[in-house]
Amino acid sequence: MSEPVFGLSPEWLLDAFGRPIADALVLSHPEQYERLRAACPEAAPTAVLAGDPCWDRILAARPYRERFRRALGVGRGRRLVVLNSTWNPESLFGDGGDDVLPALLPRLTSEFPADEYRLAAVLHPNIWHGHGPGQIRAWLDRARRAGLALVDPLHGWRQALISADAVIGDHGSVTYYAAALGTPVLLGAAPLSGLAPDAPVHAFVRTAPRLDPALPLRAQVETLLSQHQPPPEPAEFVSSAPLESAARLRRLFYDLIGIPEPEEPARLEPLPLPPYEPAAHTVPLTVLTGLSGLPGSDEVTVTRYAGPHPAPYGTDAAHTAVPEDTRETDQLALADVVFRHGEPHDPRLGPPAEWAAEVLQRHPHCALAAYVTGPGTCVVRTRAGALVRLDSTSDADPAVYASALHAWLSSGKSPAELYGRGLTVRTGATAHAVTVTPL
């Protein structure tokens, strides 16, 4: 005997007397109607093809993708990887399978360079409801402090999905929406139980690329991105009436209550612009740096990881950068660079130059203190006494520029060499022009 199909079986649709519970059963595609007729013919007369309002809101908001990405702090040269889980025990965040996501999180935040990738988690509302928001945040605390964005499960997930460069997901509808958008998808969990064998999502889960937890994660994501060819089926089967759901649903509702529709067009609420929430790293960072070997070059390559990371062969140098407000306070005594983000005139901290002097006095092994005063700007004081301001019109975290300056100074060079000509800081394939001004 086959398993009941979620949402289309008699157990879901008929009352104790075998009669349809609902006056109207809204479907988004004719293939669902054919499956309904086969699974529960008694409910077939109540079926109405009215599209998918959630999908329509996503389609209407796609022109604002870059705004949504900026809201998450995903700037030039940076990729957004969304981790998505539905609420089945065998889902990516489920507790009935391999417990995939909790095992992946420490590796994701330490294997992916912090300034080249942004990670965001979209968890089904029932996960939040079942365990409680406090427990979810506690489980994901280390990952959040390492830069993971925990997306609002009701109001922010669509914007994150539109923004994504890749999705690591499961058999849930959000992952299927991602595939319908043409976004590269890796399945970290792929149970077929409970999915109708003739449903499009069953075919998708059966054939989509799999994430192998035993292999390096970044290489799998980058291979996915370079080799991705969007399958046509998800976009075809999400809705047979794209951008028509508002009109069709309102017509249905007014017909059911027996009054005429308003004359003005039916409209869906547009997706709001989420609040600005860039990555906030409050864990010690492993920073790998390299100076260009070209004569007269002022370029420094910086790669930061939110956690321990081995230096690959050929790396010039490595240092530790620790935010002053870290929970790992014991690491401050070992930091080469101490930094913090704050307002330039915060009376609690004092002027940035005084804060930096205080940090160097408190931590005698620290070589450089950096106060990030705003987007693109930080004030830096070195152990040798130099006080400079680093400015850039780029959208990178200015603490990256402080680490680049530390690498420059550690190679035996002077900050005065950069006055007037500036410093070029490279994160991944992106170059950031930074001016260096003595104070």
Tab-separated table of C-alpha atoms in Angstrom:
chain	number	residue	atom	x	y	z
A	1	MET	CA	0.000	0.000	0.000
A	2	SER	CA	1.396	3.388	-0.991
A	3	GLU	CA	1.983	6.127	1.564
A	4	PRO	CA	-0.567	8.955	1.800
A	5	VAL	CA	0.430	11.956	-0.280
A	6	PHE	CA	0.717	15.096	1.811
A	7	GLY	CA	-2.237	17.408	1.108
A	8	LEU	CA	-3.885	15.325	-1.653
A	9	SER	CA	-4.975	12.134	0.129
A	10	PRO	CA	-8.461	11.416	1.552
A	11	GLU	CA	-7.005	11.704	5.073
A	12	TRP	CA	-6.411	15.391	4.385
A	13	LEU	CA	-9.426	16.257	2.260
A	14	LEU	CA	-12.512	14.305	3.400
A	15	ASP	CA	-14.543	14.333	6.586
A	16	ALA	CA	-15.732	11.275	8.508
A	17	PHE	CA	-18.591	10.810	6.046
A	18	GLY	CA	-16.363	10.896	2.962
A	19	ARG	CA	-17.368	14.417	1.948
A	20	PRO	CA	-14.889	17.200	0.957
A	21	ILE	CA	-13.996	19.377	3.907
A	22	ALA	CA	-13.273	22.453	1.799
A	23	ASP	CA	-15.576	24.323	-0.550
A	24	ALA	CA	-12.625	25.093	-2.784
A	25	LEU	CA	-9.198	23.453	-3.024
A	26	VAL	CA	-6.728	25.828	-4.669
A	27	LEU	CA	-4.127	24.249	-6.938
A	28	SER	CA	-1.281	25.953	-8.754
A	29	HIS	CA	-0.899	23.628	-11.753
A	30	PRO	CA	-3.016	21.129	-13.746
A	31	GLU	CA	-0.622	18.283	-12.908
A	32	GLN	CA	-1.792	18.633	-9.286
A	33	TYR	CA	-5.384	18.239	-10.456
A	34	GLU	CA	-4.551	14.991	-12.243
A	35	ARG	CA	-2.896	13.645	-9.114
A	36	LEU	CA	-5.874	14.789	-7.024
A	37	ARG	CA	-8.286	12.893	-9.280
A	38	ALA	CA	-6.215	9.750	-8.855
A	39	ALA	CA	-5.657	10.072	-5.097
A	40	CYS	CA	-9.016	11.469	-3.970
A	41	PRO	CA	-11.618	11.724	-6.751
A	42	GLU	CA	-14.297	12.818	-4.252
A	43	ALA	CA	-12.474	16.136	-3.784
A	44	ALA	CA	-11.779	16.771	-7.474
A	45	PRO	CA	-14.967	18.876	-8.025
A	46	THR	CA	-13.714	21.393	-5.446
A	47	ALA	CA	-10.408	22.009	-7.260
A	48	VAL	CA	-9.656	25.492	-8.590
A	49	LEU	CA	-6.568	26.406	-10.623
A	50	ALA	CA	-5.521	29.792	-9.257
A	51	GLY	CA	-1.728	29.936	-9.453
A	52	ASP	CA	0.607	30.589	-6.531
A	53	PRO	CA	0.589	33.993	-4.773
A	54	CYS	CA	3.879	33.274	-3.022
A	55	TRP	CA	5.571	32.567	-6.354
A	56	ASP	CA	3.972	35.657	-7.885
A	57	ARG	CA	5.389	37.874	-5.134
A	58	ILE	CA	8.815	36.372	-5.754
A	59	LEU	CA	8.577	36.987	-9.499
A	60	ALA	CA	7.433	40.582	-8.989
A	61	ALA	CA	10.347	41.306	-6.637
A	62	ARG	CA	13.149	39.903	-8.796
A	63	PRO	CA	14.102	43.355	-10.200
A	64	TYR	CA	15.097	44.339	-6.632
A	65	ARG	CA	17.561	41.483	-6.184
A	66	GLU	CA	20.601	43.740	-5.758
A	67	ARG	CA	18.829	45.733	-3.030
A	68	PHE	CA	17.975	42.548	-1.160
A	69	ARG	CA	21.589	41.409	-1.475
A	70	ARG	CA	22.882	44.706	-0.126
A	71	ALA	CA	20.490	44.378	2.828
A	72	LEU	CA	22.320	41.158	3.720
A	73	GLY	CA	25.716	42.771	3.213
A	74	VAL	CA	26.379	40.862	-0.020
A	75	GLY	CA	28.433	43.318	-2.021
A	76	ARG	CA	30.619	43.230	-5.097
A	77	GLY	CA	32.518	39.993	-5.553
A	78	ARG	CA	30.645	38.171	-2.787
A	79	ARG	CA	28.384	35.135	-3.051
A	80	LEU	CA	25.353	34.293	-0.939
A	81	VAL	CA	24.764	30.660	-0.004
A	82	VAL	CA	21.334	30.004	1.532
A	83	LEU	CA	20.840	26.962	3.776
A	84	ASN	CA	17.211	25.867	3.704
A	85	SER	CA	15.349	23.258	5.707
A	86	THR	CA	11.737	22.168	5.798
A	87	TRP	CA	10.248	20.637	8.970
A	88	ASN	CA	10.302	16.930	8.176
A	89	PRO	CA	12.439	14.803	10.577
A	90	GLU	CA	14.553	13.801	7.548
A	91	SER	CA	15.042	17.396	6.415
A	92	LEU	CA	18.326	19.292	6.402
A	93	PHE	CA	17.706	20.424	10.006
A	94	GLY	CA	15.765	17.319	11.011
A	95	ASP	CA	16.540	15.021	13.910
A	96	GLY	CA	15.405	11.772	12.311
A	97	GLY	CA	18.164	11.411	9.754
A	98	ASP	CA	21.822	12.349	9.688
A	99	ASP	CA	21.416	15.715	11.457
A	100	VAL	CA	23.120	17.303	8.451
A	101	LEU	CA	22.897	21.047	9.015
A	102	PRO	CA	24.195	21.144	12.624
A	103	ALA	CA	27.199	19.092	11.489
A	104	LEU	CA	27.809	21.324	8.475
A	105	LEU	CA	27.611	24.712	10.173
A	106	PRO	CA	31.050	24.755	11.862
A	107	ARG	CA	32.653	23.659	8.591
A	108	LEU	CA	30.720	26.122	6.453
A	109	THR	CA	31.813	29.100	8.517
A	110	SER	CA	35.436	27.972	8.638
A	111	GLU	CA	35.843	26.667	5.061
A	112	PHE	CA	34.276	29.616	3.219
A	113	PRO	CA	36.256	32.898	3.225
A	114	ALA	CA	34.294	35.430	5.255
A	115	ASP	CA	34.719	38.255	2.733
A	116	GLU	CA	33.920	36.187	-0.340
A	117	TYR	CA	30.850	34.323	0.905
A	118	ARG	CA	27.829	35.174	3.025
A	119	LEU	CA	25.817	32.366	4.591
A	120	ALA	CA	22.132	32.604	5.489
A	121	ALA	CA	19.762	30.057	7.039
A	122	VAL	CA	16.082	29.846	6.114
A	123	LEU	CA	14.263	27.446	8.438
A	124	HIS	CA	10.612	26.443	8.137
A	125	PRO	CA	8.336	28.296	10.613
A	126	ASN	CA	7.343	24.981	12.192
A	127	ILE	CA	10.972	24.387	13.187
A	128	TRP	CA	10.883	27.690	15.051
A	129	HIS	CA	7.478	26.855	16.548
A	130	GLY	CA	8.386	23.301	17.509
A	131	HIS	CA	11.666	24.099	19.268
A	132	GLY	CA	11.160	27.751	20.176
A	133	PRO	CA	13.102	30.807	18.924
A	134	GLY	CA	15.453	30.754	21.918
A	135	GLN	CA	16.493	27.167	21.259
A	136	ILE	CA	17.010	27.802	17.529
A	137	ARG	CA	19.218	30.806	18.256
A	138	ALA	CA	21.142	28.837	20.872
A	139	TRP	CA	21.802	25.968	18.479
A	140	LEU	CA	22.990	28.380	15.789
A	141	ASP	CA	24.819	30.771	18.119
A	142	ARG	CA	28.376	29.945	17.059
A	143	ALA	CA	27.468	30.100	13.377
A	144	ARG	CA	25.681	33.429	13.839
A	145	ARG	CA	28.699	34.926	15.579
A	146	ALA	CA	30.763	33.628	12.658
A	147	GLY	CA	28.604	35.599	10.214
A	148	LEU	CA	25.564	33.410	9.492
A	149	ALA	CA	22.360	35.368	8.849
A	150	LEU	CA	19.329	33.753	10.505
A	151	VAL	CA	16.515	34.878	8.222
A	152	ASP	CA	13.041	35.754	9.466
A	153	PRO	CA	10.921	32.673	8.634
A	154	LEU	CA	7.838	34.695	7.689
A	155	HIS	CA	8.919	38.006	6.213
A	156	GLY	CA	12.478	37.647	4.911
A	157	TRP	CA	12.928	34.226	3.320
A	158	ARG	CA	11.663	35.155	-0.157
A	159	GLN	CA	14.093	38.079	-0.382
A	160	ALA	CA	16.949	35.809	0.714
A	161	LEU	CA	15.951	33.241	-1.886
A	162	ILE	CA	15.905	35.867	-4.635
A	163	SER	CA	19.344	37.035	-3.481
A	164	ALA	CA	20.966	33.610	-3.360
A	165	ASP	CA	23.807	32.498	-5.610
A	166	ALA	CA	23.370	28.912	-4.415
A	167	VAL	CA	21.057	26.981	-2.099
A	168	ILE	CA	21.880	23.974	0.053
A	169	GLY	CA	18.495	22.483	0.792
A	170	ASP	CA	16.210	19.482	0.901
A	171	HIS	CA	12.862	18.250	-0.423
A	172	GLY	CA	10.877	21.248	0.826
A	173	SER	CA	9.024	23.834	-1.231
A	174	VAL	CA	11.542	26.638	-0.621
A	175	THR	CA	14.335	24.615	-2.205
A	176	TYR	CA	11.997	23.841	-5.125
A	177	TYR	CA	11.252	27.558	-5.498
A	178	ALA	CA	15.018	28.143	-5.678
A	179	ALA	CA	15.318	25.625	-8.506
A	180	ALA	CA	12.391	27.294	-10.259
A	181	LEU	CA	14.269	30.614	-10.079
A	182	GLY	CA	17.201	28.932	-11.818
A	183	THR	CA	19.390	29.089	-8.710
A	184	PRO	CA	21.954	26.292	-8.350
A	185	VAL	CA	20.826	23.791	-5.707
A	186	LEU	CA	22.681	21.118	-3.736
A	187	LEU	CA	20.550	18.708	-1.717
A	188	GLY	CA	21.958	18.045	1.724
A	189	ALA	CA	18.952	15.851	2.534
A	190	ALA	CA	16.842	14.111	-0.101
A	191	PRO	CA	14.189	11.767	1.341
A	192	LEU	CA	11.595	10.550	-1.166
A	193	SER	CA	9.142	9.185	1.396
A	194	GLY	CA	5.929	11.178	1.487
A	195	LEU	CA	6.462	12.534	-2.029
A	196	ALA	CA	4.131	11.253	-4.733
A	197	PRO	CA	6.215	9.284	-7.253
A	198	ASP	CA	4.552	11.107	-10.148
A	199	ALA	CA	4.983	14.594	-8.630
A	200	PRO	CA	7.503	17.002	-10.200
A	201	VAL	CA	9.184	17.561	-6.821
A	202	HIS	CA	9.848	13.804	-6.617
A	203	ALA	CA	11.704	13.923	-9.929
A	204	PHE	CA	13.620	16.988	-8.778
A	205	VAL	CA	14.737	15.415	-5.485
A	206	ARG	CA	15.682	12.200	-7.280
A	207	THR	CA	17.904	13.922	-9.862
A	208	ALA	CA	19.259	17.130	-8.248
A	209	PRO	CA	22.974	17.284	-7.297
A	210	ARG	CA	23.829	15.964	-3.831
A	211	LEU	CA	26.057	17.506	-1.212
A	212	ASP	CA	28.631	15.031	0.079
A	213	PRO	CA	29.401	15.944	3.724
A	214	ALA	CA	32.598	13.891	3.597
A	215	LEU	CA	34.177	16.127	0.949
A	216	PRO	CA	35.359	19.770	1.152
A	217	LEU	CA	32.279	21.983	1.020
A	218	ARG	CA	33.594	25.034	-0.810
A	219	ALA	CA	34.838	22.965	-3.744
A	220	GLN	CA	31.388	21.384	-4.115
A	221	VAL	CA	29.644	24.755	-4.145
A	222	GLU	CA	32.098	26.245	-6.636
A	223	THR	CA	31.753	23.203	-8.910
A	224	LEU	CA	27.972	23.570	-8.711
A	225	LEU	CA	28.186	27.242	-9.666
A	226	SER	CA	30.527	26.647	-12.597
A	227	GLN	CA	28.642	23.669	-14.041
A	228	HIS	CA	25.045	24.604	-13.297
A	229	GLN	CA	22.419	24.202	-15.996
A	230	PRO	CA	18.942	25.117	-14.724
A	231	PRO	CA	16.401	22.303	-15.194
A	232	PRO	CA	13.230	23.612	-16.896
A	233	GLU	CA	10.736	21.521	-14.937
A	234	PRO	CA	10.614	23.421	-11.600
A	235	ALA	CA	9.779	26.749	-13.257
A	236	GLU	CA	7.189	25.023	-15.431
A	237	PHE	CA	5.391	23.221	-12.623
A	238	VAL	CA	5.417	25.847	-9.840
A	239	SER	CA	2.490	27.683	-11.404
A	240	SER	CA	0.485	27.423	-14.599
A	241	ALA	CA	-0.730	31.002	-14.155
A	242	PRO	CA	2.251	33.136	-13.152
A	243	LEU	CA	1.383	36.654	-11.939
A	244	GLU	CA	-2.355	35.868	-12.125
A	245	SER	CA	-3.014	34.502	-8.650
A	246	ALA	CA	-4.299	37.752	-7.128
A	247	ALA	CA	-7.050	38.129	-9.714
A	248	ARG	CA	-7.982	34.444	-9.718
A	249	LEU	CA	-8.059	34.104	-5.946
A	250	ARG	CA	-10.104	37.247	-5.379
A	251	ARG	CA	-12.623	36.110	-7.992
A	252	LEU	CA	-12.901	32.764	-6.194
A	253	PHE	CA	-13.341	34.344	-2.754
A	254	TYR	CA	-16.039	36.733	-3.867
A	255	ASP	CA	-17.872	33.975	-5.747
A	256	LEU	CA	-17.876	31.839	-2.618
A	257	ILE	CA	-19.407	34.574	-0.472
A	258	GLY	CA	-21.782	35.606	-3.253
A	259	ILE	CA	-20.996	39.301	-3.692
A	260	PRO	CA	-19.539	41.182	-6.666
A	261	GLU	CA	-15.825	41.924	-6.878
A	262	PRO	CA	-14.480	45.459	-6.479
A	263	GLU	CA	-13.728	47.245	-9.736
A	264	GLU	CA	-10.077	48.009	-9.008
A	265	PRO	CA	-7.489	45.376	-9.954
A	266	ALA	CA	-6.526	42.748	-7.411
A	267	ARG	CA	-2.981	43.203	-6.164
A	268	LEU	CA	-0.539	41.337	-3.949
A	269	GLU	CA	1.516	43.045	-1.263
A	270	PRO	CA	5.048	43.614	-2.621
A	271	LEU	CA	7.944	42.094	-0.739
A	272	PRO	CA	9.378	44.688	1.677
A	273	LEU	CA	13.023	45.708	1.699
A	274	PRO	CA	14.576	43.890	4.680
A	275	PRO	CA	16.585	45.809	7.300
A	276	TYR	CA	20.295	46.237	6.701
A	277	GLU	CA	22.024	43.325	8.416
A	278	PRO	CA	25.599	42.834	7.205
A	279	ALA	CA	27.699	40.011	8.570
A	280	ALA	CA	28.836	40.710	12.130
A	281	HIS	CA	31.852	38.597	13.012
A	282	THR	CA	32.325	38.342	16.765
A	283	VAL	CA	34.574	35.276	16.747
A	284	PRO	CA	38.370	35.303	16.306
A	285	LEU	CA	39.332	35.368	12.640
A	286	THR	CA	42.195	33.525	11.002
A	287	VAL	CA	43.661	35.884	8.418
A	288	LEU	CA	45.902	34.721	5.567
A	289	THR	CA	47.768	37.433	3.679
A	290	GLY	CA	50.108	37.787	0.757
A	291	LEU	CA	51.963	40.760	-0.732
A	292	SER	CA	52.436	41.100	-4.455
A	293	GLY	CA	55.941	40.268	-5.506
A	294	LEU	CA	55.951	42.878	-8.246
A	295	PRO	CA	58.370	45.800	-7.736
A	296	GLY	CA	56.596	48.902	-6.491
A	297	SER	CA	53.290	47.083	-6.005
A	298	ASP	CA	51.029	48.125	-3.152
A	299	GLU	CA	48.671	45.126	-3.387
A	300	VAL	CA	47.904	42.891	-0.418
A	301	THR	CA	45.696	39.806	-0.677
A	302	VAL	CA	43.611	39.097	2.426
A	303	THR	CA	41.570	35.959	3.122
A	304	ARG	CA	39.711	35.809	6.440
A	305	TYR	CA	38.111	32.719	7.966
A	306	ALA	CA	35.731	32.707	10.918
A	307	GLY	CA	37.628	30.078	12.853
A	308	PRO	CA	40.824	28.042	12.660
A	309	HIS	CA	42.006	27.432	9.095
A	310	PRO	CA	45.282	25.904	7.931
A	311	ALA	CA	47.477	28.151	5.812
A	312	PRO	CA	47.852	26.612	2.352
A	313	TYR	CA	51.253	26.202	0.770
A	314	GLY	CA	52.526	29.495	-0.622
A	315	THR	CA	50.779	31.741	1.917
A	316	ASP	CA	53.100	34.590	2.889
A	317	ALA	CA	51.831	35.113	6.388
A	318	ALA	CA	48.958	34.533	8.774
A	319	HIS	CA	47.670	36.424	11.767
A	320	THR	CA	44.745	36.474	14.145
A	321	ALA	CA	42.235	39.322	14.157
A	322	VAL	CA	39.886	39.409	17.134
A	323	PRO	CA	36.879	41.703	17.644
A	324	GLU	CA	37.086	43.458	20.997
A	325	ASP	CA	33.528	42.417	21.839
A	326	THR	CA	34.169	38.705	21.247
A	327	ARG	CA	32.900	36.101	23.668
A	328	GLU	CA	36.288	34.384	23.377
A	329	THR	CA	37.943	37.027	25.544
A	330	ASP	CA	40.973	34.831	26.213
A	331	GLN	CA	41.908	35.196	22.541
A	332	LEU	CA	42.380	38.952	22.847
A	333	ALA	CA	45.717	38.414	24.573
A	334	LEU	CA	46.868	36.437	21.520
A	335	ALA	CA	45.522	38.793	18.856
A	336	ASP	CA	47.762	40.463	16.308
A	337	VAL	CA	44.920	42.787	15.341
A	338	VAL	CA	42.086	43.906	17.627
A	339	PHE	CA	39.147	45.659	15.980
A	340	ARG	CA	35.653	46.831	16.708
A	341	HIS	CA	32.763	48.531	14.913
A	342	GLY	CA	31.123	51.587	16.412
A	343	GLU	CA	30.032	55.159	16.014
A	344	PRO	CA	32.910	57.629	15.689
A	345	HIS	CA	31.665	59.731	18.611
A	346	ASP	CA	30.490	57.025	21.007
A	347	PRO	CA	31.064	58.594	24.464
A	348	ARG	CA	31.405	55.148	26.038
A	349	LEU	CA	34.484	54.337	23.973
A	350	GLY	CA	35.990	57.774	23.531
A	351	PRO	CA	37.481	59.044	20.272
A	352	PRO	CA	38.747	56.248	17.975
A	353	ALA	CA	42.389	57.298	18.432
A	354	GLU	CA	42.093	57.095	22.221
A	355	TRP	CA	40.278	53.756	22.046
A	356	ALA	CA	43.089	52.349	19.881
A	357	ALA	CA	45.753	53.558	22.305
A	358	GLU	CA	43.874	51.978	25.202
A	359	VAL	CA	43.630	48.645	23.356
A	360	LEU	CA	47.366	48.583	22.618
A	361	GLN	CA	48.129	49.340	26.245
A	362	ARG	CA	45.783	46.632	27.510
A	363	HIS	CA	47.019	43.969	25.064
A	364	PRO	CA	50.826	44.207	24.827
A	365	HIS	CA	51.090	41.498	22.149
A	366	CYS	CA	48.667	43.293	19.819
A	367	ALA	CA	50.421	44.944	16.875
A	368	LEU	CA	47.540	47.043	15.539
A	369	ALA	CA	44.166	48.300	16.764
A	370	ALA	CA	41.414	49.283	14.309
A	371	TYR	CA	38.174	51.130	15.038
A	372	VAL	CA	35.668	50.820	12.183
A	373	THR	CA	33.702	54.070	12.276
A	374	GLY	CA	31.414	53.483	9.322
A	375	PRO	CA	31.074	51.889	5.890
A	376	GLY	CA	34.445	52.074	4.195
A	377	THR	CA	36.343	53.805	7.036
A	378	CYS	CA	38.447	52.837	10.020
A	379	VAL	CA	40.997	54.509	12.268
A	380	VAL	CA	44.139	52.473	12.959
A	381	ARG	CA	46.923	52.850	15.493
A	382	THR	CA	50.056	50.721	15.225
A	383	ARG	CA	52.348	49.478	17.968
A	384	ALA	CA	55.062	51.775	16.562
A	385	GLY	CA	52.809	54.784	17.150
A	386	ALA	CA	51.508	55.572	13.675
A	387	LEU	CA	47.897	56.785	13.571
A	388	VAL	CA	46.138	56.592	10.181
A	389	ARG	CA	42.698	56.541	8.661
A	390	LEU	CA	41.858	53.973	5.996
A	391	ASP	CA	39.098	54.928	3.549
A	392	SER	CA	37.532	53.161	0.604
A	393	THR	CA	34.437	53.536	-1.540
A	394	SER	CA	34.250	49.750	-1.731
A	395	ASP	CA	31.660	47.802	0.237
A	396	ALA	CA	34.014	45.433	2.060
A	397	ASP	CA	34.358	45.319	5.837
A	398	PRO	CA	36.974	47.989	6.678
A	399	ALA	CA	38.536	45.590	9.202
A	400	VAL	CA	39.888	43.800	6.116
A	401	TYR	CA	41.896	46.922	5.276
A	402	ALA	CA	43.356	46.957	8.779
A	403	SER	CA	44.545	43.359	8.342
A	404	ALA	CA	46.063	44.313	4.992
A	405	LEU	CA	47.943	47.193	6.636
A	406	HIS	CA	49.193	44.820	9.332
A	407	ALA	CA	50.540	42.482	6.632
A	408	TRP	CA	52.211	45.439	4.924
A	409	LEU	CA	53.911	46.546	8.130
A	410	SER	CA	54.893	42.990	9.089
A	411	SER	CA	56.837	42.702	5.831
A	412	GLY	CA	59.102	45.524	7.004
A	413	LYS	CA	57.420	48.325	5.096
A	414	SER	CA	56.367	51.704	6.453
A	415	PRO	CA	52.871	53.259	6.468
A	416	ALA	CA	54.456	56.437	5.077
A	417	GLU	CA	55.075	54.580	1.810
A	418	LEU	CA	51.308	54.435	1.324
A	419	TYR	CA	50.558	58.116	1.930
A	420	GLY	CA	49.360	59.654	-1.292
A	421	ARG	CA	49.436	56.431	-3.304
A	422	GLY	CA	47.158	54.211	-1.207
A	423	LEU	CA	46.849	50.491	-0.731
A	424	THR	CA	45.158	47.897	-2.932
A	425	VAL	CA	43.441	45.187	-0.915
A	426	ARG	CA	42.304	42.048	-2.722
A	427	THR	CA	39.664	39.683	-1.353
A	428	GLY	CA	39.161	36.799	-3.735
A	429	ALA	CA	38.869	38.226	-7.234
A	430	THR	CA	37.850	41.699	-6.025
A	431	ALA	CA	40.295	44.587	-5.628
A	432	HIS	CA	39.527	47.415	-3.182
A	433	ALA	CA	41.336	50.759	-3.490
A	434	VAL	CA	42.127	52.130	-0.028
A	435	THR	CA	43.497	55.560	0.807
A	436	VAL	CA	45.869	55.879	3.767
A	437	THR	CA	45.807	59.235	5.544
A	438	PRO	CA	48.045	60.128	8.522
A	439	LEU	CA	46.238	61.666	11.501
